[in-house]
Coordinates of N, CA and C in Angstrom, one line a residue:
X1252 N 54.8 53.3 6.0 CA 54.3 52.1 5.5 C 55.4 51.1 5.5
X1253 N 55.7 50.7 6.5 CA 57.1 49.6 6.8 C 56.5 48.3 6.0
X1254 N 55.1 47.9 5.8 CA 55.6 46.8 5.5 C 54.6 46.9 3.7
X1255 N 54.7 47.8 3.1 CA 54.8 48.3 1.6 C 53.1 48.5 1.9
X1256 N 52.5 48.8 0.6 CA 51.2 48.6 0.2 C 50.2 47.8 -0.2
X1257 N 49.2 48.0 0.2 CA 48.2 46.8 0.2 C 47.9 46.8 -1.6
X1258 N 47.7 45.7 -3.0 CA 47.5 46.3 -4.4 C 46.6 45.5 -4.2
X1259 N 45.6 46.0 -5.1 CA 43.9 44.9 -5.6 C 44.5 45.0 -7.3
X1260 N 44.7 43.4 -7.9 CA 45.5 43.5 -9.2 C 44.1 42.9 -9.9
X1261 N 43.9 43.8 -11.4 CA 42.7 43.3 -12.0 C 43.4 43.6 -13.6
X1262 N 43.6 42.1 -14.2 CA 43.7 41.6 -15.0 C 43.4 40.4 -15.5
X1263 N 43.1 40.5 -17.0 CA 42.2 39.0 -17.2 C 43.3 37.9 -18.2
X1264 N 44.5 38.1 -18.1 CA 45.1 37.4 -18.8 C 46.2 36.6 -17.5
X1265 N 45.7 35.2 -17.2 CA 46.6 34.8 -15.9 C 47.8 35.0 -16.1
X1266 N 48.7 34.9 -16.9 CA 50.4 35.3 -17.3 C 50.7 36.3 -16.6
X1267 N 49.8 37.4 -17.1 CA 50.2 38.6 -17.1 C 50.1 39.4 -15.4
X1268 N 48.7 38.6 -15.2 CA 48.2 38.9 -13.6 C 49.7 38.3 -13.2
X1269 N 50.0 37.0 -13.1 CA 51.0 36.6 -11.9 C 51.8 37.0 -12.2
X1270 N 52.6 38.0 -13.5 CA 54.1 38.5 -13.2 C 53.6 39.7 -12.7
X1271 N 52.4 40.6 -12.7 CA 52.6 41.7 -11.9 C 52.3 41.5 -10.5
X1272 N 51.6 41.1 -10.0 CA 51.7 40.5 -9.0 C 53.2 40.1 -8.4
X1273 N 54.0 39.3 -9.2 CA 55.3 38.7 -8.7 C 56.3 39.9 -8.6
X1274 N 55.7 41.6 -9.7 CA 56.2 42.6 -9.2 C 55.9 43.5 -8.4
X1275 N 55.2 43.4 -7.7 CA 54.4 44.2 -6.8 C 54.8 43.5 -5.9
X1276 N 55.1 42.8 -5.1 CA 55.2 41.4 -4.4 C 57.1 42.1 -4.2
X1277 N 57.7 42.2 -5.7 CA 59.5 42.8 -5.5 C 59.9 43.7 -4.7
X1278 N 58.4 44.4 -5.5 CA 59.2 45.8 -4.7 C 58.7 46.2 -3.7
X1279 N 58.4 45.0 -2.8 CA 57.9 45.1 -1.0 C 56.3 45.4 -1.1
X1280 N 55.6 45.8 -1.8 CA 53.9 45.5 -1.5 C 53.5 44.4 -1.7
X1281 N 52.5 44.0 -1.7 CA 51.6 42.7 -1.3 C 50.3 42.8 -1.6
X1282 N 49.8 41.7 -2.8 CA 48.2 41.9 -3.5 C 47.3 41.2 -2.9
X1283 N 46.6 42.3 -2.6 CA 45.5 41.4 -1.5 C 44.0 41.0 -1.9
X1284 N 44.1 41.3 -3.6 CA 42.7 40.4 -3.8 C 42.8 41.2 -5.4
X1285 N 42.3 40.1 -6.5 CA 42.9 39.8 -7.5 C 41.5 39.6 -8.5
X1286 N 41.4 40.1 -9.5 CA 40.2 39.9 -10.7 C 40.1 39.6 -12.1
X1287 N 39.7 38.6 -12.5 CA 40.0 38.6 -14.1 C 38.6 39.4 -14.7
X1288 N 37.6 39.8 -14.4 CA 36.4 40.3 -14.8 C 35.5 41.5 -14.4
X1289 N 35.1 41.9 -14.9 CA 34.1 43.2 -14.1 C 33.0 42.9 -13.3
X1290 N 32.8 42.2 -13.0 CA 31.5 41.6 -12.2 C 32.6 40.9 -10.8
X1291 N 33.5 40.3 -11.1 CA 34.6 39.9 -10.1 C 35.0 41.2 -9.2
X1292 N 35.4 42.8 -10.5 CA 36.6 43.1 -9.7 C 35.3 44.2 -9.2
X1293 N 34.5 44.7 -9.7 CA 33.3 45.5 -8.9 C 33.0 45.3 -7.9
X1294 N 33.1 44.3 -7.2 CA 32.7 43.4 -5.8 C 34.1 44.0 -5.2
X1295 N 35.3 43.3 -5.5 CA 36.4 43.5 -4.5 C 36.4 45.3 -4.8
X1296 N 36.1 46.0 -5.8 CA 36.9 47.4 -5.9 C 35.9 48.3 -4.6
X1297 N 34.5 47.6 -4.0 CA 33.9 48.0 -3.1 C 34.2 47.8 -1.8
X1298 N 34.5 47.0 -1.6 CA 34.6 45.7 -0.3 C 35.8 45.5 0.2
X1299 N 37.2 45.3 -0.5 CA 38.6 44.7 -0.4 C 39.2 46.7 0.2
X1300 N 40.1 45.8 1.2 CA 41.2 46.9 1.5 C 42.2 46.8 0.8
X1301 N 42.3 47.7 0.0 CA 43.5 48.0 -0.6 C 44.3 49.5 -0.6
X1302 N 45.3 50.0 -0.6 CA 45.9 51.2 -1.0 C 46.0 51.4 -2.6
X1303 N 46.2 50.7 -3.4 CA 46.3 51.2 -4.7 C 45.4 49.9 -5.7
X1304 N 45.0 50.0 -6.6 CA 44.3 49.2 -7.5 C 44.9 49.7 -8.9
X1305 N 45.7 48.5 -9.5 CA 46.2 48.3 -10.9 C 45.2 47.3 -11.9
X1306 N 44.7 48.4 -12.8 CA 43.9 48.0 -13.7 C 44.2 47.8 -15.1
X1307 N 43.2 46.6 -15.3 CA 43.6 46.5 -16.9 C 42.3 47.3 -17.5
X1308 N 42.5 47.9 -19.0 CA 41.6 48.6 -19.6 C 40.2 47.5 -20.2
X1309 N 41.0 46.3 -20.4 CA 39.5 45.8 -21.6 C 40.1 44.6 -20.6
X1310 N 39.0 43.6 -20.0 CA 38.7 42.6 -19.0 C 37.6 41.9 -20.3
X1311 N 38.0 40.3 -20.7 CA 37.8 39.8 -21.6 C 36.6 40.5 -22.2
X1312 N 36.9 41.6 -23.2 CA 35.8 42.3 -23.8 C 35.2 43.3 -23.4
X1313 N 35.0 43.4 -21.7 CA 34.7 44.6 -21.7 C 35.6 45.3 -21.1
X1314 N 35.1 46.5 -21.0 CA 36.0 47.8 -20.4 C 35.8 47.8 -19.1
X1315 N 37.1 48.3 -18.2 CA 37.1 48.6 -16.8 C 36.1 49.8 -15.9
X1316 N 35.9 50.5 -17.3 CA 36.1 52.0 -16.2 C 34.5 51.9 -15.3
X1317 N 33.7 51.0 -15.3 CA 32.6 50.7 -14.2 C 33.1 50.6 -12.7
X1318 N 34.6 49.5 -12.8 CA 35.2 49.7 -11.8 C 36.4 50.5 -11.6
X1319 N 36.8 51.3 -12.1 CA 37.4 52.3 -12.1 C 36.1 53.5 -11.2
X1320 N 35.5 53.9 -11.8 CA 34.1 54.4 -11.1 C 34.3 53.8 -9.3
X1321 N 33.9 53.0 -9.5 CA 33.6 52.4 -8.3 C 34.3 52.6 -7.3
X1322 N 35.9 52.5 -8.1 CA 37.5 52.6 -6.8 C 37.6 54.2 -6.5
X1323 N 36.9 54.8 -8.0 CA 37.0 56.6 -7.8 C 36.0 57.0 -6.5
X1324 N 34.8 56.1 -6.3 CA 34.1 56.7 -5.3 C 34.3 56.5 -3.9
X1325 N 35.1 55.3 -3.8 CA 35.8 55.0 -2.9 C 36.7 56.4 -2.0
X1326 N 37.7 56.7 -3.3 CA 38.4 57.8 -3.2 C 40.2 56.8 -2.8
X1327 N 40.3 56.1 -3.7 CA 41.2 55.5 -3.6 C 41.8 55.3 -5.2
X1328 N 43.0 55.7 -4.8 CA 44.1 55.8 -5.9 C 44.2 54.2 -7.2
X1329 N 44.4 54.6 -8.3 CA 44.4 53.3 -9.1 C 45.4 54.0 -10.7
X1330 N 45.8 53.3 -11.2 CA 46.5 52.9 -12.3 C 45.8 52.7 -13.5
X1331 N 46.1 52.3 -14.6 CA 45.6 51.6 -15.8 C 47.0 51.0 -16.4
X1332 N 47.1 50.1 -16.1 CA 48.0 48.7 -16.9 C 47.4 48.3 -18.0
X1333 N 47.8 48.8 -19.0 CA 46.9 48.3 -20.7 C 48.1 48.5 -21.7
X1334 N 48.1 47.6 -22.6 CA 48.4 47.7 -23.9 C 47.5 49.1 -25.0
X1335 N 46.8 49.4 -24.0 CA 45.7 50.4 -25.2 C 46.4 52.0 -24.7
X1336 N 45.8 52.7 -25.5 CA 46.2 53.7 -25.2 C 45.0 54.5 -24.1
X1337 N 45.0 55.9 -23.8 CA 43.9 56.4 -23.1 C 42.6 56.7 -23.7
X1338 N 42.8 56.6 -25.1 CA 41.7 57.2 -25.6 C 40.7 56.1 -25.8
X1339 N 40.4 55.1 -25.5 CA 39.9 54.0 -24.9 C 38.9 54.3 -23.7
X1340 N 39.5 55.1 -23.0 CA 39.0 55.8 -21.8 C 37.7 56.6 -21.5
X1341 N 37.1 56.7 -21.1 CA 35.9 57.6 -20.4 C 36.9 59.1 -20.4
X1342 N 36.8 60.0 -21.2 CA 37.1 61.4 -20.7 C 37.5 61.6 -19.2
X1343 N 36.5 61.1 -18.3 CA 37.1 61.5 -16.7 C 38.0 60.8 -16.4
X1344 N 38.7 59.2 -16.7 CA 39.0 59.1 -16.5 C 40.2 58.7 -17.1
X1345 N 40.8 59.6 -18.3 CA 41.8 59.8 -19.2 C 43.3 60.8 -18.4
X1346 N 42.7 61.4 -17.2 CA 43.7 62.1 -16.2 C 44.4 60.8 -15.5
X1347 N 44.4 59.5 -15.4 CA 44.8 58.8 -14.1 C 46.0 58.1 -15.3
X1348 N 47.2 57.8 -14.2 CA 48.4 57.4 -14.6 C 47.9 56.2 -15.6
X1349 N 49.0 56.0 -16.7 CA 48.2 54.6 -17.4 C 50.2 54.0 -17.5
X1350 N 50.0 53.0 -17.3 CA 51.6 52.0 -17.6 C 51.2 51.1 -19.0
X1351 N 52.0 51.7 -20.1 CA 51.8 50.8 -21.5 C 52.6 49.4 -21.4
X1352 N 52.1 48.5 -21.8 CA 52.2 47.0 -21.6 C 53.3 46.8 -22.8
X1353 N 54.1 46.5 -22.8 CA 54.8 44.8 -21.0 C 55.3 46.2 -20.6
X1354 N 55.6 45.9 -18.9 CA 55.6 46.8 -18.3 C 57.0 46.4 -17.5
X1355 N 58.0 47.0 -17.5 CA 59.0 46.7 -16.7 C 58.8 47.4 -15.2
X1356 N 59.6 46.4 -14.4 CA 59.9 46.2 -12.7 C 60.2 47.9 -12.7
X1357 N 60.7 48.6 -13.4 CA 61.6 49.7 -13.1 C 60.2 50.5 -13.2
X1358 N 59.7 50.4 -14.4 CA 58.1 51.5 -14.9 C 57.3 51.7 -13.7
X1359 N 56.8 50.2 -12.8 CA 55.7 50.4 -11.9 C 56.4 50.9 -10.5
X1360 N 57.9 50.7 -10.4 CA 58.1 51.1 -9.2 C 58.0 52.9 -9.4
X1361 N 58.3 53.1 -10.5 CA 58.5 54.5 -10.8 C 57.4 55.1 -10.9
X1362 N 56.2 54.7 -11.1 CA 54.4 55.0 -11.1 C 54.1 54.5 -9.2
X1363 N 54.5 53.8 -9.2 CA 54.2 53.5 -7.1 C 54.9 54.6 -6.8
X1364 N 56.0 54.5 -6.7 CA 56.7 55.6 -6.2 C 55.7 57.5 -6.4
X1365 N 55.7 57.6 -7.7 CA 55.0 58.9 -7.8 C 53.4 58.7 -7.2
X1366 N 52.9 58.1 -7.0 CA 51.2 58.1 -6.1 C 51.9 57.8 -4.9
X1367 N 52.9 57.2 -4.2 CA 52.6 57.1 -3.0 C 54.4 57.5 -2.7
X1368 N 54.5 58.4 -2.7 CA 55.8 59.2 -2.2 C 56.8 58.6 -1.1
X1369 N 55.7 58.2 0.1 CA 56.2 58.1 1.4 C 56.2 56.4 1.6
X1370 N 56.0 55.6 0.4 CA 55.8 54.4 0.5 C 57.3 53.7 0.9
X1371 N 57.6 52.7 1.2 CA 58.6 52.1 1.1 C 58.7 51.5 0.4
X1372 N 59.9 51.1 -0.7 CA 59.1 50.1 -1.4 C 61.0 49.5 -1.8
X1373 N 61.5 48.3 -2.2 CA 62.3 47.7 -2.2 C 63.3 48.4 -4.2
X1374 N 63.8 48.4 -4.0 CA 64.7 48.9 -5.2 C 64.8 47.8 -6.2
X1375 N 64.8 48.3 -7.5 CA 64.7 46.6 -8.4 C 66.1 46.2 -8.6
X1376 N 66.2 45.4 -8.9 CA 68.1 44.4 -9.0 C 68.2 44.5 -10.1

């Protein structure tokens, strides 16, 4: 994967969406379609090519895990980017990596790195 990984970023706080994005973006991947809501990110988590999907847990009030579902049926790999903990979570889906918020450049390369092994991915400064 010379030219990094494709991310579908779903978060509902715009700050927060564009600095992970601006890290995902560092460390050589590239976000190819973006959601503040569950009715938004259900659409792309079906439809959008992506290699990995970083999620937020609670999308203004409600919970992800419909599209979490969705990207699991897919059979495509995803994250949980939250301030919450797992227990928030649907039991099935309390197994999948979670990054606790604010999230340093060093945390997500080190969660990319462990799902995608063979990725390339740029070193943080």
């Amino acid at each position: 994967m010379a030219d990094g990984l494709s991310v579908f970023l779903v978060e509902d706080e715009a700050l927060i969406r564009m600095m992970m994005a601006d890290m995902v973006e560092e460390l050589g991947h590239h976000v190819v379609a973006e959601a503040d809501n569950v009715r938004d990110a259900s659409a792309f988590a079906m439809t959008a090519q992506y290699d990995l999907a970083i999620l937020d847990i609670n999308l203004m009030g409600l919970y992800v895990d419909p599209v979490a579902d969705l990207i699991e049926r897919r059979g495509k790999p995803f994250l949980f980017a939250t301030g919450y903990g797992p227990e928030l979570l649907p039991s099935l889906l309390r197994r999948r990596p979670i990054l606790r918020k604010p999230i340093s450049l060093d945390q997500l390369k080190v969660m990319i790195d462990s799902l995608f092994p063979d990725a390339v991915a740029k070193t943080p400064h």
